[in-house]
Amino acid sequence: MAAVAKQPERTHEQRRRLSVRGVVQGVGFRPFVFRLASRYRIGGHVRNDGSGVLIEAQGPATTLDAFERALRAEAPPLARIDGIDTRTVPAQMPGDFEVLPSGPGHVVTAIGPDTGVCDACLREMFDPRERRWRYPLINCTHCGPRFTITRSLPYDRARTSMARFPMCTDCEREYRDVGDRRFHAEPIACPRCGPPLRWIDALPPAGAAMRAGDRRGTEPGEIAAGGGGPREADPREADPRAVDPRDPDPVSAAVARLRTGVVVAIKGLGGFHLACEARDARAVSRLRERKQREEKPFAVLALNAASLSGVADIDSVDGELLAGPERPIVLLPKRPDCDAQLAGVAPGLHWLGAMLPYTPLHYLLFHEWLGRPAGTGWLEAPCPWLLVMTSANPHDEPLVCNDDEALHRLAGIADAMLTHGRDIVVRCDDTVVRSGSDRKPQFLRRARGQTPRAIALSRATPPVLATGGWLKNTVCLTRGDEAFVSQHIGDLDTAATRAFLEESVAHLRKVIAVEPAALAHDLHPDLHSSRFAAALADEMGLPRLAVQHHHAHVAAVLAEHRVDEPVVGLALDGVGLGTDGAAWGGELLWVDGARFERLGHLTALRLAGGDRAAREPWRMAASALHLIGRGDEIVERFADQPAAPTVATMLARGLRSPATPSLGRWFDAAAGLLGVRALSSFEGQAAMALEGLAATLALPRRTDALWRIDDDGTLDLRSLLVALADLGPAAPRAGERVPTQRAAWGAALFHATIGDALTAWAAAAARRRACTRVAAGGGCMLNALVSRRLRDGLAREGIELLEARAVPPNDGGLSLGQAWVAQRALFQGG
Ligand SMILES: [Zn+2]
Ligand SMILES: [Zn+2]
């Protein structure tokens, strides 16, 4: 690796030692430093060390200053410099600049997240003179897979799923050349030495027994390894089920089949997608049927932002999110005729999830569809072809990520499969973001392109492993003053998701290269995540801490903002177990590190029929009517619900109807009262519908008649319920499916009142405690109208609102909060 740049001899030289911290390993940083050193004609060397990159630079002082400035200004695209410590050391004999190997015992401290294909690789892939012309696994130091192909640290090819593919001499030369874009690009590949594409024209029908699948539950590397045969088998050997790789071309075969309306499974970075033409309503409804996903929205893949302009509104903030190297799914406001053009893709919602291509294979599909245009001009032009791209998983199970597993688990779901032999070691879903009401991005789901990016913490402690909650589970492992939150794992309803939780913990321990010294989990002992943590703590002989759900929500916000002083916290969420054994969810807290105090909660609503009430907003509406003494209206208002008389009786007698102050359930109640939604087919559906409706109007200015703060700290919203009950329909409106103008007004009134009431409630608590910051977490903070009203209202009181930015505000952020609390409870004396 010793590369040398020739330098002239000079006098009056200074020598500086620069220690660069941040994301500077495995991102092409050393070659970048080498090129800069050549440009400024300075001597010295660069090498990786335990905390980042160490540079010794020797030359005239002014040149060294310029070199340092350029180091910050021109760093490679995937690098992030957190700090440079500079000190002067004695000058040495002038000499050449060298790239040195890493010191003995050195471990590359972090691997990067998976990144969308870069512009340089794209240009190369579509240039017929290049040897990687149309090669679907092209990548370089600035782009491609990382996290999802790596089994353990240190990050080198031998520990990735590319280990099975020995480099050809051309690739090897690029890999060793410090001046090449592929210097130490671990997944480097080309048509000669890398895996080829495979096209499998017909998947077996549902129920056909395949091997694989039953291999679940072993360690992640094993699950991912190989195409079903022994690991040593030649990976390029054609599968008998695959067509001859030379004829037809897999990409053109896939495009031809997509045009006929079939569902094709396509291998991505963190798993397979199921794809079909988004403008083909029959194909979309077939996909829905097969995925058993009646209404949950699908995301679409478009060639570029311009291609989406007919279906969604894209401002500059959303445009940047879409085109960023992380390539998330971005929720965009729909244009009026979106549903007509993309029937069944995201029905009944005001937002469309969209993303731009991120694997070279995605681009090849568009190129093929366009008839293989020459040059690269087509990349910028609008293209009408939109693909539905949804995670390939049977209903509610984790993403499918390997070929054999795909054949087995997607039988009866996908018709055909476009894949390749680069195994996915750990599955990783698409990240979903939305630009918040302050136009800053906010995660709904954090996964591909983000994991395993570290979140900087205010304190270093021994490592803590936190196992999250039940819904939208993630886990978090700390290392010193960094927190690594896993990719989105999912709801722990199925055995497959639970196994994925355990795989994710095992994989995270290997790629972060630390072992936990303590465990943290939810207060509820029966969640799978809590049981798993308890078992692991016993097995390893480690202390563990149960953390209250809403305390963890506020703590997650404090963790990323590195706030250590006590603050007022708002936890605006679904239901979580409280310290009194009741279901909490609309909480005003005083959070002081590992301790918290419950200052108040929203008026509680009864969950008629228990958990079922969370899926049936009309039940929450019935509960609201009961609360305001209008229980006698329940049967007539919900005459189309067969259970209405039973629910009315349950509420009247207080049977099977536990109470909760959860704000999420208040949204359901409002949606039910206003006739917006009687039933939810996925979590948050009623709240999203209500928000979309309210967003069509200007929110009312004054709402103080509709709420009050009781002496015991309860935020009493009964007057708001009365107003909503009066606005909503007194009986089911037969055949009417579009919410009325009265419902829209009611939705606007609801959002404004909730925002104002929360503001006054939190501000009063902050004044009493002489505190100028409020930290708000929980899934309801994804509501842009409420969060804006709250932020603006608190700002007028001179109070700063802290919100979740680095992780989702919903339960996907719980593990970070749990780890933060455990750091303080177990290692800092509380
Ligand atoms: Zn690249
Ligand atoms: Zn090669």
PDB file of N, CA, C and O in Angstrom, residues 155-178:
ATOM      1  N   TYR A 155     -13.427  -3.997   8.779  1.00  0.00           N
ATOM      2  CA  TYR A 155     -14.074  -3.972   7.483  1.00  0.00           C
ATOM      3  C   TYR A 155     -13.058  -4.258   6.385  1.00  0.00           C
ATOM      4  O   TYR A 155     -12.261  -3.409   6.030  1.00  0.00           O
ATOM      5  N   ASP A 156     -13.014  -5.481   5.901  1.00  0.00           N
ATOM      6  CA  ASP A 156     -12.253  -5.777   4.690  1.00  0.00           C
ATOM      7  C   ASP A 156     -12.993  -6.873   3.924  1.00  0.00           C
ATOM      8  O   ASP A 156     -13.915  -7.495   4.445  1.00  0.00           O
ATOM      9  N   ARG A 157     -12.569  -7.080   2.695  1.00  0.00           N
ATOM     10  CA  ARG A 157     -13.333  -7.948   1.797  1.00  0.00           C
ATOM     11  C   ARG A 157     -13.563  -9.345   2.371  1.00  0.00           C
ATOM     12  O   ARG A 157     -14.620  -9.933   2.174  1.00  0.00           O
ATOM     13  N   ALA A 158     -12.586  -9.845   3.108  1.00  0.00           N
ATOM     14  CA  ALA A 158     -12.693 -11.206   3.628  1.00  0.00           C
ATOM     15  C   ALA A 158     -13.867 -11.362   4.585  1.00  0.00           C
ATOM     16  O   ALA A 158     -14.371 -12.458   4.783  1.00  0.00           O
ATOM     17  N   ARG A 159     -14.301 -10.277   5.180  1.00  0.00           N
ATOM     18  CA  ARG A 159     -15.426 -10.347   6.126  1.00  0.00           C
ATOM     19  C   ARG A 159     -16.722  -9.840   5.515  1.00  0.00           C
ATOM     20  O   ARG A 159     -17.682  -9.563   6.209  1.00  0.00           O
ATOM     21  N   THR A 160     -16.732  -9.688   4.195  1.00  0.00           N
ATOM     22  CA  THR A 160     -17.980  -9.318   3.522  1.00  0.00           C
ATOM     23  C   THR A 160     -18.461 -10.503   2.683  1.00  0.00           C
ATOM     24  O   THR A 160     -17.717 -11.475   2.474  1.00  0.00           O
ATOM     25  N   SER A 161     -19.675 -10.384   2.180  1.00  0.00           N
ATOM     26  CA  SER A 161     -20.197 -11.473   1.350  1.00  0.00           C
ATOM     27  C   SER A 161     -19.551 -11.482  -0.030  1.00  0.00           C
ATOM     28  O   SER A 161     -19.863 -12.346  -0.844  1.00  0.00           O
ATOM     29  N   MET A 162     -18.609 -10.554  -0.306  1.00  0.00           N
ATOM     30  CA  MET A 162     -17.852 -10.595  -1.564  1.00  0.00           C
ATOM     31  C   MET A 162     -16.630 -11.493  -1.445  1.00  0.00           C
ATOM     32  O   MET A 162     -15.909 -11.704  -2.419  1.00  0.00           O
ATOM     33  N   ALA A 163     -16.398 -12.049  -0.247  1.00  0.00           N
ATOM     34  CA  ALA A 163     -15.212 -12.884  -0.036  1.00  0.00           C
ATOM     35  C   ALA A 163     -15.201 -14.080  -0.994  1.00  0.00           C
ATOM     36  O   ALA A 163     -14.144 -14.585  -1.348  1.00  0.00           O
ATOM     37  N   ARG A 164     -16.372 -14.528  -1.410  1.00  0.00           N
ATOM     38  CA  ARG A 164     -16.446 -15.708  -2.278  1.00  0.00           C
ATOM     39  C   ARG A 164     -16.035 -15.416  -3.711  1.00  0.00           C
ATOM     40  O   ARG A 164     -15.990 -16.309  -4.543  1.00  0.00           O
ATOM     41  N   PHE A 165     -15.821 -14.143  -4.027  1.00  0.00           N
ATOM     42  CA  PHE A 165     -15.516 -13.777  -5.408  1.00  0.00           C
ATOM     43  C   PHE A 165     -14.095 -13.216  -5.484  1.00  0.00           C
ATOM     44  O   PHE A 165     -13.890 -12.033  -5.239  1.00  0.00           O
ATOM     45  N   PRO A 166     -13.110 -14.051  -5.808  1.00  0.00           N
ATOM     46  CA  PRO A 166     -11.730 -13.532  -5.892  1.00  0.00           C
ATOM     47  C   PRO A 166     -11.647 -12.449  -6.974  1.00  0.00           C
ATOM     48  O   PRO A 166     -12.238 -12.582  -8.042  1.00  0.00           O
ATOM     49  N   MET A 167     -10.916 -11.378  -6.654  1.00  0.00           N
ATOM     50  CA  MET A 167     -10.787 -10.278  -7.614  1.00  0.00           C
ATOM     51  C   MET A 167      -9.995 -10.728  -8.832  1.00  0.00           C
ATOM     52  O   MET A 167      -9.028 -11.476  -8.707  1.00  0.00           O
ATOM     53  N   CYS A 168     -10.373 -10.222 -10.009  1.00  0.00           N
ATOM     54  CA  CYS A 168      -9.564 -10.450 -11.214  1.00  0.00           C
ATOM     55  C   CYS A 168      -8.369  -9.493 -11.160  1.00  0.00           C
ATOM     56  O   CYS A 168      -8.301  -8.609 -10.306  1.00  0.00           O
ATOM     57  N   THR A 169      -7.428  -9.656 -12.088  1.00  0.00           N
ATOM     58  CA  THR A 169      -6.224  -8.834 -12.005  1.00  0.00           C
ATOM     59  C   THR A 169      -6.529  -7.353 -12.205  1.00  0.00           C
ATOM     60  O   THR A 169      -5.931  -6.493 -11.560  1.00  0.00           O
ATOM     61  N   ASP A 170      -7.492  -7.038 -13.058  1.00  0.00           N
ATOM     62  CA  ASP A 170      -7.831  -5.625 -13.280  1.00  0.00           C
ATOM     63  C   ASP A 170      -8.418  -5.005 -12.013  1.00  0.00           C
ATOM     64  O   ASP A 170      -8.075  -3.887 -11.631  1.00  0.00           O
ATOM     65  N   CYS A 171      -9.332  -5.723 -11.384  1.00  0.00           N
ATOM     66  CA  CYS A 171      -9.937  -5.206 -10.159  1.00  0.00           C
ATOM     67  C   CYS A 171      -8.885  -5.085  -9.063  1.00  0.00           C
ATOM     68  O   CYS A 171      -8.838  -4.105  -8.322  1.00  0.00           O
ATOM     69  N   GLU A 172      -8.035  -6.087  -8.966  1.00  0.00           N
ATOM     70  CA  GLU A 172      -6.978  -6.082  -7.956  1.00  0.00           C
ATOM     71  C   GLU A 172      -6.068  -4.854  -8.128  1.00  0.00           C
ATOM     72  O   GLU A 172      -5.686  -4.206  -7.163  1.00  0.00           O
ATOM     73  N   ARG A 173      -5.760  -4.547  -9.381  1.00  0.00           N
ATOM     74  CA  ARG A 173      -4.898  -3.398  -9.650  1.00  0.00           C
ATOM     75  C   ARG A 173      -5.572  -2.104  -9.173  1.00  0.00           C
ATOM     76  O   ARG A 173      -4.964  -1.272  -8.505  1.00  0.00           O
ATOM     77  N   GLU A 174      -6.856  -1.945  -9.478  1.00  0.00           N
ATOM     78  CA  GLU A 174      -7.576  -0.751  -9.034  1.00  0.00           C
ATOM     79  C   GLU A 174      -7.639  -0.689  -7.505  1.00  0.00           C
ATOM     80  O   GLU A 174      -7.481   0.372  -6.896  1.00  0.00           O
ATOM     81  N   TYR A 175      -7.838  -1.843  -6.911  1.00  0.00           N
ATOM     82  CA  TYR A 175      -7.982  -1.932  -5.461  1.00  0.00           C
ATOM     83  C   TYR A 175      -6.697  -1.514  -4.749  1.00  0.00           C
ATOM     84  O   TYR A 175      -6.722  -0.956  -3.667  1.00  0.00           O
ATOM     85  N   ARG A 176      -5.550  -1.797  -5.406  1.00  0.00           N
ATOM     86  CA  ARG A 176      -4.251  -1.492  -4.776  1.00  0.00           C
ATOM     87  C   ARG A 176      -3.742  -0.094  -5.123  1.00  0.00           C
ATOM     88  O   ARG A 176      -2.771   0.358  -4.551  1.00  0.00           O
ATOM     89  N   ASP A 177      -4.392   0.577  -6.073  1.00  0.00           N
ATOM     90  CA  ASP A 177      -3.855   1.844  -6.587  1.00  0.00           C
ATOM     91  C   ASP A 177      -4.443   3.023  -5.811  1.00  0.00           C
ATOM     92  O   ASP A 177      -5.633   3.323  -5.907  1.00  0.00           O
ATOM     93  N   VAL A 178      -3.563   3.697  -5.059  1.00  0.00           N
ATOM     94  CA  VAL A 178      -4.028   4.788  -4.208  1.00  0.00           C
ATOM     95  C   VAL A 178      -4.633   5.929  -5.037  1.00  0.00           C
ATOM     96  O   VAL A 178      -5.445   6.708  -4.554  1.00  0.00           O
TER      97      VAL A 178
END
